[in-house]
XYZ file of C-alpha atoms in Angstrom:
712
model
C 41.489 -168.373 121.563
C 41.220 -164.268 122.282
C 39.995 -163.120 125.557
C 36.986 -161.691 125.352
C 37.480 -159.700 128.732
C 40.170 -157.361 128.619
C 40.855 -155.021 131.723
C 39.425 -151.326 131.180
C 41.217 -148.826 132.411
C 38.328 -148.034 135.187
C 38.795 -151.129 136.322
C 40.438 -151.299 139.981
C 39.900 -154.770 141.115
C 43.239 -156.781 140.711
C 43.107 -159.796 138.579
C 42.962 -163.367 139.801
C 46.204 -165.499 139.789
C 46.751 -168.353 137.900
C 46.275 -170.497 140.652
C 42.649 -169.340 141.473
C 41.684 -169.176 138.290
C 42.691 -173.057 138.193
C 41.324 -173.764 141.418
C 37.384 -172.556 140.019
C 38.053 -174.379 137.039
C 38.608 -177.671 138.622
C 35.234 -177.028 140.834
C 33.068 -175.794 138.108
C 34.314 -177.508 135.166
C 36.438 -180.969 136.369
C 36.149 -182.586 133.014
C 37.511 -179.675 131.222
C 39.281 -177.064 133.440
C 41.033 -175.577 130.746
C 38.108 -174.390 128.996
C 38.114 -170.999 127.767
C 34.749 -170.159 129.145
C 35.409 -171.236 132.919
C 38.022 -169.031 132.763
C 36.708 -165.870 131.088
C 33.778 -166.358 133.516
C 35.786 -166.065 136.309
C 37.929 -163.201 135.517
C 34.948 -161.581 134.592
C 32.877 -162.178 137.606
C 36.016 -160.842 139.470
C 36.035 -157.773 137.561
C 32.409 -156.449 138.658
C 32.423 -152.506 138.878
C 30.937 -150.961 141.679
C 31.918 -147.660 140.280
C 29.737 -145.139 137.502
C 26.900 -146.145 135.680
C 29.061 -145.998 132.363
C 31.575 -148.650 134.002
C 28.731 -151.051 134.824
C 27.521 -150.907 131.155
C 30.589 -151.631 129.824
C 30.912 -154.599 132.356
C 27.378 -155.957 130.745
C 28.841 -155.631 126.965
C 31.715 -157.500 128.105
C 29.265 -160.187 129.546
C 27.160 -160.644 126.220
C 30.134 -161.020 124.347
C 30.836 -164.303 126.595
C 27.359 -164.863 126.571
C 28.035 -164.959 122.199
C 30.795 -167.011 122.276
C 30.104 -169.874 119.788
C 32.023 -172.647 121.818
C 29.793 -174.587 123.952
C 30.361 -174.781 127.520
C 28.464 -177.960 128.157
C 29.651 -181.073 129.735
C 32.116 -180.174 131.907
C 30.692 -181.731 134.883
C 28.799 -184.633 133.946
C 29.742 -186.441 130.274
C 25.916 -187.015 130.272
C 24.344 -183.429 130.128
C 22.528 -183.506 127.221
C 23.794 -181.544 124.016
C 22.372 -177.568 124.083
C 23.104 -174.530 122.255
C 25.906 -172.452 123.043
C 24.049 -169.487 124.911
C 22.048 -172.097 126.729
C 25.026 -173.743 128.128
C 26.720 -170.564 129.174
C 23.622 -169.747 130.462
C 23.758 -172.710 132.582
C 27.571 -172.278 133.734
C 26.753 -169.265 135.051
C 23.646 -170.253 136.859
C 25.503 -173.245 138.564
C 29.320 -170.837 139.286
C 26.378 -167.954 140.695
C 24.595 -170.669 142.668
C 27.861 -171.532 144.374
C 29.794 -168.391 145.003
C 27.634 -165.979 147.015
C 29.812 -163.257 146.871
C 30.088 -162.671 143.132
C 25.850 -163.303 143.211
C 26.354 -160.238 144.961
C 28.316 -158.612 143.221
C 26.083 -159.429 140.144
C 22.872 -158.832 141.807
C 24.257 -154.852 142.794
C 25.391 -154.477 139.468
C 21.818 -155.400 137.876
C 19.711 -153.224 140.389
C 22.054 -150.182 139.601
C 21.847 -150.882 135.808
C 17.924 -151.241 136.246
C 17.850 -147.911 138.164
C 19.862 -145.776 136.099
C 18.115 -146.730 132.970
C 14.737 -145.514 131.797
C 12.888 -147.981 129.738
C 10.169 -145.969 128.549
C 11.666 -145.103 125.022
C 12.375 -148.417 124.673
C 8.875 -149.985 125.536
C 6.934 -146.733 123.723
C 9.002 -145.563 121.159
C 11.313 -147.605 119.252
C 9.463 -149.119 116.101
C 6.721 -146.630 116.763
C 8.120 -143.520 115.304
C 6.409 -140.196 117.262
C 6.180 -138.467 113.993
C 2.739 -137.400 113.017
C 3.763 -138.385 108.795
C 5.694 -139.980 106.578
C 7.728 -137.109 105.649
C 8.658 -136.076 108.986
C 9.748 -139.253 109.554
C 11.670 -140.060 106.442
C 13.574 -136.733 107.158
C 13.991 -137.560 110.794
C 15.889 -141.027 109.495
C 18.347 -139.517 107.259
C 19.594 -136.823 109.760
C 19.966 -139.952 112.233
C 21.414 -141.690 109.370
C 24.281 -139.364 108.384
C 24.659 -137.505 111.861
C 26.536 -138.693 114.800
C 24.303 -140.226 117.433
C 24.069 -138.426 121.122
C 24.984 -140.582 123.402
C 22.104 -141.218 126.189
C 23.590 -144.129 128.429
C 20.659 -143.511 130.918
C 18.055 -144.935 128.386
C 17.607 -149.018 127.930
C 17.016 -148.382 124.107
C 20.533 -147.522 123.789
C 21.861 -150.412 125.671
C 19.937 -152.227 123.902
C 21.504 -151.625 120.568
C 24.887 -151.413 122.639
C 24.500 -154.878 123.411
C 23.123 -156.013 120.212
C 24.241 -154.032 117.129
C 23.420 -155.905 113.973
C 19.739 -156.582 112.830
C 20.472 -160.290 112.945
C 20.932 -160.170 116.556
C 17.284 -160.054 116.887
C 17.089 -164.127 115.923
C 19.599 -164.814 118.413
C 18.468 -163.143 121.143
C 14.665 -164.999 120.220
C 16.352 -168.220 120.749
C 17.370 -167.360 124.365
C 15.551 -170.311 126.749
C 13.270 -168.516 128.840
C 13.361 -171.314 131.556
C 17.124 -170.258 131.912
C 16.592 -166.695 131.901
C 14.159 -167.341 135.026
C 16.588 -169.115 137.003
C 19.079 -166.324 136.324
C 16.848 -163.854 137.283
C 15.661 -165.619 140.601
C 19.386 -165.355 141.391
C 20.206 -161.925 140.712
C 16.974 -159.733 140.849
C 16.363 -159.659 144.037
C 18.622 -157.357 145.819
C 17.855 -156.646 149.768
C 16.805 -153.465 150.825
C 17.338 -150.890 150.189
C 18.630 -151.352 146.669
C 15.885 -150.924 144.200
C 14.099 -153.956 142.842
C 15.100 -154.453 139.033
C 11.588 -156.255 138.330
C 9.906 -153.254 139.763
C 11.493 -150.526 137.952
C 11.005 -152.181 134.492
C 7.304 -152.858 135.003
C 6.786 -149.250 135.972
C 8.291 -148.282 132.898
C 6.368 -150.582 131.192
C 2.557 -149.218 132.934
C 4.288 -146.229 131.722
C 4.645 -147.088 128.056
C 0.860 -148.262 128.392
C -0.035 -145.228 128.905
C 1.941 -142.983 127.089
C 0.745 -145.230 123.888
C -2.721 -144.729 124.867
C -2.403 -140.923 124.528
C -0.690 -141.334 121.349
C -2.897 -143.587 119.709
C -6.250 -141.790 120.460
C -4.985 -139.054 118.963
C -3.966 -140.582 115.779
C -7.545 -142.728 115.734
C -9.674 -139.547 116.433
C -8.107 -137.555 113.966
C -10.577 -136.048 111.133
C -9.377 -137.919 108.040
C -9.743 -141.133 110.049
C -13.230 -140.379 111.864
C -14.355 -139.482 108.147
C -13.280 -143.105 106.767
C -14.670 -145.178 110.042
C -18.611 -143.711 109.440
C -20.244 -146.436 111.560
C -18.455 -145.462 114.653
C -19.713 -142.651 116.194
C -17.584 -139.947 117.798
C -18.335 -141.072 121.758
C -18.381 -144.557 121.077
C -15.027 -144.687 119.644
C -12.736 -146.905 121.506
C -9.865 -144.616 121.125
C -11.484 -142.727 123.451
C -11.391 -145.395 125.886
C -7.886 -146.094 125.500
C -6.452 -143.800 128.126
C -9.125 -144.450 130.688
C -8.390 -147.992 130.669
C -4.854 -147.732 130.860
C -5.494 -145.360 134.133
C -7.332 -148.029 135.793
C -4.340 -150.648 134.978
C -2.061 -147.941 136.597
C -4.535 -147.802 139.803
C -4.742 -151.521 140.185
C -0.915 -152.702 139.154
C -2.223 -154.293 136.079
C -4.956 -156.444 138.011
C -6.327 -159.129 135.500
C -9.408 -157.565 135.121
C -8.207 -154.584 133.935
C -5.739 -156.222 131.315
C -8.777 -158.302 129.838
C -10.763 -154.954 129.410
C -7.533 -153.347 127.297
C -7.212 -156.286 125.519
C -11.031 -156.179 124.279
C -10.733 -152.235 124.049
C -7.547 -152.767 121.966
C -9.557 -155.186 119.638
C -12.116 -152.618 119.129
C -9.631 -150.274 117.797
C -8.261 -152.453 115.628
C -11.560 -153.056 114.155
C -11.896 -149.232 113.558
C -8.646 -149.364 111.359
C -9.733 -152.209 109.407
C -12.961 -150.305 108.546
C -10.817 -147.178 107.883
C -8.716 -149.498 105.319
C -12.156 -151.031 103.847
C -13.347 -147.143 102.939
C -9.729 -146.440 101.297
C -11.006 -147.586 97.682
C -13.916 -144.974 98.178
C -12.417 -142.112 99.491
C -8.695 -142.554 98.443
C -5.365 -142.898 99.983
C -2.043 -140.286 101.248
C 1.344 -141.628 101.795
C 0.843 -140.104 105.018
C -2.541 -141.610 105.865
C -1.036 -144.841 105.062
C 1.638 -144.416 107.443
C -0.487 -143.437 110.665
C -3.112 -146.629 110.236
C 0.355 -148.284 109.870
C 1.209 -146.565 112.910
C -1.504 -147.053 115.064
C -1.809 -151.123 114.514
C 2.029 -151.746 115.118
C 0.983 -149.412 118.474
C -1.861 -151.306 119.105
C 0.584 -154.391 118.522
C 2.711 -153.025 121.312
C 0.081 -152.561 123.797
C -1.014 -156.159 123.470
C 2.613 -157.275 123.919
C 2.885 -155.051 127.210
C -0.132 -156.267 128.586
C 0.957 -160.316 128.264
C 3.752 -159.406 129.692
C 2.459 -157.909 132.507
C -0.461 -160.242 132.949
C 1.960 -163.465 132.651
C 2.736 -165.121 136.095
C 6.271 -164.975 137.178
C 8.749 -167.253 135.908
C 9.258 -169.298 132.538
C 5.909 -167.681 131.560
C 6.880 -164.445 132.166
C 10.493 -164.395 130.610
C 8.429 -166.204 127.329
C 6.387 -163.396 126.933
C 9.258 -161.005 127.361
C 11.528 -162.483 125.041
C 9.297 -162.318 122.345
C 8.919 -158.495 123.485
C 12.655 -157.597 123.594
C 13.471 -159.607 120.197
C 10.521 -157.589 118.770
C 11.832 -154.466 120.142
C 15.355 -155.314 118.841
C 14.115 -155.824 115.311
C 12.099 -153.053 115.271
C 15.070 -150.687 116.337
C 17.036 -151.507 113.943
C 14.551 -151.258 111.292
C 14.107 -147.313 112.771
C 17.304 -146.614 111.327
C 16.024 -147.397 107.847
C 14.473 -144.848 105.622
C 14.681 -147.535 102.887
C 12.334 -149.936 105.308
C 9.953 -146.987 105.971
C 9.158 -146.059 102.166
C 8.716 -150.154 101.512
C 6.397 -150.393 104.396
C 4.374 -147.515 103.796
C 3.976 -146.757 100.275
C 2.947 -150.854 99.841
C -1.122 -149.770 100.941
C -0.819 -146.718 98.515
C 1.072 -148.209 95.532
C -1.700 -151.262 95.909
C -4.340 -148.532 95.465
C -3.016 -146.832 92.643
C -2.271 -150.060 90.977
C -5.719 -151.428 91.127
C -7.198 -147.934 89.606
C -5.353 -148.801 86.886
C -6.424 -152.087 87.063
C -9.977 -151.014 86.638
C -8.905 -148.967 83.521
C -7.126 -152.488 81.986
C -9.999 -154.887 82.236
C -11.513 -152.388 79.414
C -8.601 -153.014 77.141
C -9.114 -157.107 77.368
C -11.838 -158.291 74.824
C -13.252 -161.439 75.063
C -15.344 -161.547 71.894
C -14.961 -161.291 68.060
C -17.051 -157.782 68.054
C -14.504 -156.700 70.733
C -11.175 -157.603 69.108
C -12.859 -156.039 65.778
C -13.632 -152.824 67.800
C -10.201 -152.586 69.099
C -8.483 -152.904 65.907
C -10.570 -149.996 64.581
C -9.973 -147.914 67.806
C -6.286 -148.782 67.204
C -6.456 -147.725 63.920
C -7.921 -144.243 64.603
C -5.162 -144.127 67.419
C -2.800 -144.699 64.468
C -4.549 -141.655 62.700
C -3.706 -139.373 65.428
C -0.479 -140.351 65.777
C 0.589 -139.846 62.088
C -0.734 -136.115 62.491
C 1.698 -135.961 65.930
C 4.553 -137.329 64.585
C 4.580 -134.561 61.773
C 4.289 -132.192 64.004
C 7.246 -133.462 65.854
C 9.569 -133.489 62.818
C 8.468 -130.075 62.444
C 8.827 -128.677 65.887
C 12.539 -130.467 66.274
C 13.783 -128.489 63.309
C 12.764 -124.946 64.519
C 15.696 -123.197 66.069
C 14.157 -123.225 69.748
C 15.769 -122.794 72.874
C 16.014 -126.189 74.910
C 12.976 -125.315 77.585
C 10.712 -124.281 74.711
C 11.616 -127.031 72.361
C 10.562 -129.448 75.066
C 6.747 -127.426 75.915
C 6.603 -127.649 72.368
C 7.164 -130.976 71.778
C 5.311 -132.248 75.165
C 2.588 -130.693 74.294
C 2.075 -132.064 71.000
C 2.566 -135.520 72.552
C 0.103 -134.699 75.099
C -2.974 -132.899 72.808
C -2.414 -136.188 70.505
C -2.826 -138.523 73.411
C -5.185 -136.550 75.117
C -7.400 -136.257 71.716
C -6.967 -140.085 71.263
C -8.749 -140.577 74.785
C -11.259 -137.756 73.970
C -12.412 -139.476 70.615
C -12.102 -143.212 72.283
C -9.609 -144.266 70.203
C -6.586 -146.759 71.508
C -2.862 -146.394 71.701
C -0.952 -150.095 71.888
C 1.943 -149.369 73.918
C -0.752 -147.819 76.912
C -2.016 -151.317 77.082
C 0.555 -152.889 79.185
C 1.180 -151.369 82.224
C -2.577 -151.493 82.790
C -3.248 -154.692 81.920
C -0.661 -155.613 84.116
C -2.679 -154.586 87.122
C -5.549 -156.417 86.282
C -3.458 -159.092 85.435
C -1.917 -159.262 88.894
C -5.643 -158.847 90.158
C -6.418 -162.291 88.848
C -2.975 -163.978 90.104
C -3.830 -162.273 93.731
C -6.951 -163.583 94.391
C -9.099 -166.477 95.472
C -7.490 -169.495 95.983
C -4.720 -171.354 94.065
C -6.782 -173.606 91.677
C -9.168 -170.284 90.817
C -6.439 -168.439 90.102
C -4.742 -170.791 88.021
C -7.844 -170.937 85.603
C -8.439 -167.314 85.938
C -4.813 -166.849 84.666
C -5.109 -169.397 82.223
C -8.200 -167.873 80.383
C -6.681 -164.219 80.858
C -3.485 -164.275 79.090
C -5.086 -165.098 75.881
C -7.575 -162.072 75.801
C -4.437 -159.875 76.552
C -2.140 -161.175 74.387
C -4.926 -160.787 71.064
C -6.088 -157.403 72.669
C -2.554 -156.089 72.435
C -1.690 -157.641 68.882
C -5.231 -156.360 67.887
C -4.031 -152.526 69.152
C -0.713 -152.967 67.449
C -1.837 -154.194 63.841
C -4.388 -151.113 64.198
C -1.699 -148.349 64.982
C 1.004 -149.554 62.732
C -1.745 -150.633 59.760
C -2.920 -146.882 59.799
C 0.200 -144.939 61.024
C 2.757 -145.888 58.272
C 0.268 -145.387 55.297
C -0.831 -141.745 56.505
C 2.632 -140.695 57.081
C 3.107 -141.609 53.520
C 0.104 -139.868 52.447
C 1.111 -136.525 54.164
C 4.312 -136.471 52.806
C 3.412 -137.222 49.336
C 0.485 -134.365 49.637
C 3.066 -132.318 51.122
C 5.536 -132.721 48.451
C 2.875 -132.099 46.103
C 2.032 -128.876 47.166
C 5.396 -127.627 47.912
C 7.457 -128.852 45.378
C 9.904 -130.508 48.142
C 10.067 -133.304 50.276
C 8.716 -132.973 53.911
C 12.042 -133.985 55.182
C 15.303 -132.931 53.964
C 17.704 -135.637 52.483
C 20.246 -135.496 55.353
C 17.544 -135.449 57.622
C 16.208 -138.536 56.357
C 18.886 -140.215 56.237
C 19.730 -139.146 59.649
C 16.343 -140.691 60.621
C 16.790 -144.403 59.061
C 20.304 -144.504 60.554
C 19.475 -143.457 63.946
C 16.612 -146.518 64.416
C 19.511 -149.100 63.452
C 19.299 -151.895 66.057
C 23.214 -152.498 66.742
C 24.801 -149.264 65.782
C 22.198 -146.630 67.380
C 21.104 -146.626 71.000
C 17.664 -147.887 69.353
C 17.361 -150.790 71.970
C 18.242 -148.983 75.184
C 16.234 -145.835 74.385
C 13.344 -148.121 73.474
C 13.837 -149.734 77.249
C 13.788 -146.330 78.428
C 10.245 -145.715 76.836
C 9.094 -148.768 78.082
C 9.762 -147.307 81.744
C 8.527 -143.746 80.470
C 5.047 -145.668 79.938
C 4.755 -147.487 83.001
C 5.241 -144.635 85.271
C 2.554 -142.542 82.859
C 0.361 -145.477 84.233
C 1.201 -144.925 87.699
C 0.723 -141.166 87.521
C -2.821 -141.931 86.300
C -3.424 -144.124 89.147
C -2.147 -141.224 91.576
C -3.801 -138.695 89.740
C -7.124 -140.805 89.844
C -6.286 -141.541 94.066
C -5.710 -137.447 94.222
C -9.449 -136.456 92.963
C -10.989 -139.159 94.957
C -8.915 -138.660 98.048
C -9.412 -134.925 97.967
C -13.276 -135.266 96.657
C -12.779 -133.070 93.630
C -15.979 -134.382 92.065
C -18.156 -133.450 94.408
C -16.939 -130.027 95.008
C -17.167 -129.705 91.158
C -20.614 -130.476 91.228
C -21.610 -128.236 93.897
C -19.673 -125.611 92.691
C -21.745 -122.411 92.817
C -20.088 -120.522 89.422
C -20.479 -124.229 87.777
C -24.325 -124.847 88.832
C -25.203 -121.116 87.856
C -23.311 -122.202 84.370
C -24.664 -125.098 83.239
C -27.156 -125.943 85.931
C -27.258 -128.671 88.457
C -27.578 -131.768 86.139
C -24.702 -130.676 83.805
C -22.237 -129.792 86.525
C -23.070 -132.963 87.872
C -22.068 -134.803 84.375
C -19.514 -132.670 84.432
C -17.842 -133.711 87.789
C -18.777 -137.454 86.933
C -16.942 -136.820 83.658
C -13.739 -135.570 85.607
C -13.692 -138.397 88.009
C -14.102 -140.869 84.986
C -11.249 -139.327 83.095
C -9.054 -138.465 85.522
C -6.856 -141.306 85.485
C -6.269 -140.886 81.385
C -5.704 -137.172 82.030
C -2.648 -137.866 84.184
C -1.674 -140.724 82.105
C -1.620 -138.925 78.878
C -0.091 -135.547 80.012
C 2.773 -137.784 82.123
C 3.841 -139.164 79.277
C 3.771 -136.336 76.484
C 6.410 -134.424 79.004
C 8.194 -138.021 79.704
C 8.694 -138.452 75.975
C 10.110 -134.683 75.531
C 11.889 -134.302 78.405
C 14.382 -137.452 77.872
C 16.233 -135.892 74.743
C 16.490 -132.595 76.926
C 17.892 -134.519 80.073
C 20.571 -136.115 77.918
C 21.743 -132.656 76.429
C 21.695 -131.357 79.560
C 23.774 -133.489 81.235
C 26.294 -134.132 77.744
C 24.623 -137.414 76.764
C 23.023 -138.573 73.806
C 19.484 -139.549 74.843
C 16.352 -140.150 72.890
C 12.869 -141.938 72.992
C 12.004 -144.565 70.828
C 8.048 -145.220 70.875
C 7.217 -147.950 68.778
C 3.916 -145.660 66.606
C 5.999 -142.918 66.373
C 8.930 -144.452 65.449
C 7.136 -146.333 62.344
C 5.706 -142.997 61.218
C 9.074 -141.317 61.212
C 10.524 -144.285 59.062
C 7.439 -143.636 56.843
C 8.218 -139.618 56.660
C 11.854 -140.509 55.372
C 11.017 -143.658 53.436
C 8.558 -140.878 51.263
C 11.532 -138.295 51.410
C 14.206 -140.592 49.856
C 12.415 -142.433 47.687
C 10.583 -146.103 46.869
C 14.480 -147.176 46.176
C 16.247 -146.471 49.078
C 13.013 -148.304 51.409
C 14.716 -151.961 50.026
C 18.191 -150.971 51.270
C 19.417 -152.918 54.092
C 19.963 -149.447 55.623
C 16.190 -149.395 55.723
C 15.221 -152.667 56.386
C 17.593 -152.635 59.436
C 16.057 -149.320 60.705
C 12.735 -151.937 59.992
C 14.129 -154.181 62.394
C 14.482 -151.815 65.180
C 11.261 -150.484 65.092
C 10.107 -154.223 65.562
C 12.768 -154.425 68.283
C 11.222 -151.146 69.813
C 7.883 -152.546 70.082
C 8.601 -155.504 71.536
C 10.870 -153.847 74.332
C 8.018 -151.119 74.775
C 5.796 -154.010 75.779
C 8.063 -155.921 77.998
C 9.508 -153.415 79.866
C 6.452 -151.531 80.610
C 4.730 -154.847 80.941
C 7.095 -156.378 83.494
C 7.381 -153.281 85.619
C 3.542 -152.515 85.894
C 3.523 -156.439 86.805
C 5.828 -156.574 89.004
C 4.502 -153.670 91.091
C 1.162 -154.810 90.946
C 2.017 -158.547 91.951
C 4.013 -156.978 95.181
C 1.320 -154.412 96.009
C -0.916 -157.302 96.166
C 1.339 -159.804 97.976
C 1.600 -162.302 95.099
C 4.154 -165.132 95.975
C 7.025 -165.300 94.019
C 7.098 -169.390 94.324
C 3.849 -169.341 92.118
C 5.214 -167.796 89.089
C 6.674 -171.360 87.516
C 3.094 -172.848 88.407
C 1.274 -169.978 86.488
C 4.045 -170.238 83.730
C 3.544 -173.880 83.360
C -0.277 -173.238 83.064
C -0.132 -170.689 80.395
C 2.702 -172.912 78.178
C 0.593 -175.500 78.318
C -2.700 -173.625 76.997
C -0.426 -172.337 74.085
C 0.776 -175.765 73.115
C -3.161 -176.733 73.545
C -4.381 -173.605 71.831
C -2.202 -171.196 70.188
C -4.747 -169.845 68.119
C -6.509 -168.763 70.724
C -3.705 -166.024 71.670
C -3.513 -164.455 68.322
C -7.378 -164.367 67.225
C -10.828 -164.202 69.140
C -12.836 -167.205 69.996
C -15.379 -167.849 67.119
C -18.203 -168.089 70.004
C -18.651 -165.275 72.456
C -17.304 -165.807 75.751
C -19.345 -165.290 78.603
C -17.027 -163.549 81.167
C -16.811 -160.260 83.402
C -14.768 -159.189 81.222
C -16.464 -158.885 77.579
C -16.660 -155.429 76.321
C -18.801 -154.406 73.640
C -15.985 -151.693 72.553
C -12.574 -150.451 73.880
C -12.734 -147.261 75.739
C -10.797 -144.212 75.517
C -7.301 -144.380 75.773
């Protein structure tokens, strides 16, 4: 085994001779005098430095390396000793040696006192895992800078020492498994130096007290911010528990952590947590921002840290205090490693924002799920209107793409064409089939994530057939109208002008570009599915922005609007704007995303395009009309039709899967429940396949029943 205690250049003490090592091993390990743990420990204890702080910290690192060796040290004296973990057995060996070697015990005691006196713990207890930044983006940039720039050594901070001793994230689990009883024994031996040496326990206790006070000041400032107070209207300003935090911490310091002061502090922390819960409940009505969610999480973690510190201060000396202390330190270590990760920050603080955006999309998704025969037929008719508008947009897009414009102006023209078509579909109350998956998936995730497991299963089994047949109705309405409309338009154009809307070369290129295997159609369809999902997120974000900034209230009370329209009409305009915000954001975003794909491809020299099933069928109809009826039955055209069918399936599958995955994650739906849900749905499909395609013969009594689908 490699010796874990190399001689450092700063060490001036001579190394023990082989005879001295053998004598030590025979005394403390008579059953295994050659055991490496005993020999390494003797060399380590003989080399306790008396010099500068850095030399002492290096010795602590070497001691931690010895303690973390996987070779256990039990059964060295008595074969009947119970088998324990390697770390516990080595701690027991260290305790036994220090009890029998007063000189070594005195040297280690002086080292512990010097390290505790030279290293301050305020940053560790009050800042590690609780970033001091006031916002998400400031903290993210700070973490990124700390990741790419070299760290400045700070040997005078316990936070630095903690990461030096435990450089890997998994070390927190090992630290949490250390036995508190054994640590209490060790602390009793080396934690009480003789005067005038400073007492390590007093030094650490003072740092804990200071951390409480610093946390109270920081959390009071965060908890009394305006946007937090606006979302907790039931709490009066003077009655806010955040105002009491500082005074109670002053009392804890003044009375050295007396039990009654710690109880009062615990009550105040609980009251602060209730205020945070109230703010979270009002997020749905008032909207959320990334920075607000970040600060709420900062407050929660700060309150939790104050409770952990109070438990350490209030515990009796010995094993109970060490148990609380190791819980705190292992959590500090885990948080310290998380503090280095920008990804962890994003995952933790965007989660609630994602949930609120998904919930807003889910509210829209409920309107796209039909329950009755009347609703099913209304969905088909609404989708037929969407197909009619889409056919016009396809013709416009074909015309615009043929113009010799700069890429930017082509992008703007095509994007405006798409966006105008989608907005017109929304304004007229029509439906576009490919817009449904992203919003209905959020509704599905809501059904999966709420209620008891049995209730969730029953809700899912009822909801899946409704989503499926509603989606099929929308596809039937869109595709059943877009192709005939495009054909009629192309024939009318040919009758009026004497030539086809598409040139033969352009029509043949369109057909060839939709072949499922000989072109990038499948890849482009998947990319379009991602864009469809992104547009739904954009719609949810815009609605959240409108609510957070209280734009409807501002419009309803705008002086100029009131003079022009009157109070009642201004209020109706504000209500309509809030109702249409999600669709407005989604439609405009989707329009420009679809136009952006080819432009980005040309910018990077790549062949990129988009494949939206409704636009694909419209383009095929225009191309087929220009080429003639004979070409429609040729293999190339039939392959293009197959590409259109696959495009629709991929558009639906990708957007629905992304939306469902994000929504389920935002709602904390456990992945282990996926298999029971899938089994229940397949059972229902085998028992009643008709319900997945056609509406029920009798109306269903359900909250999702609609008389007609809403605006897209």
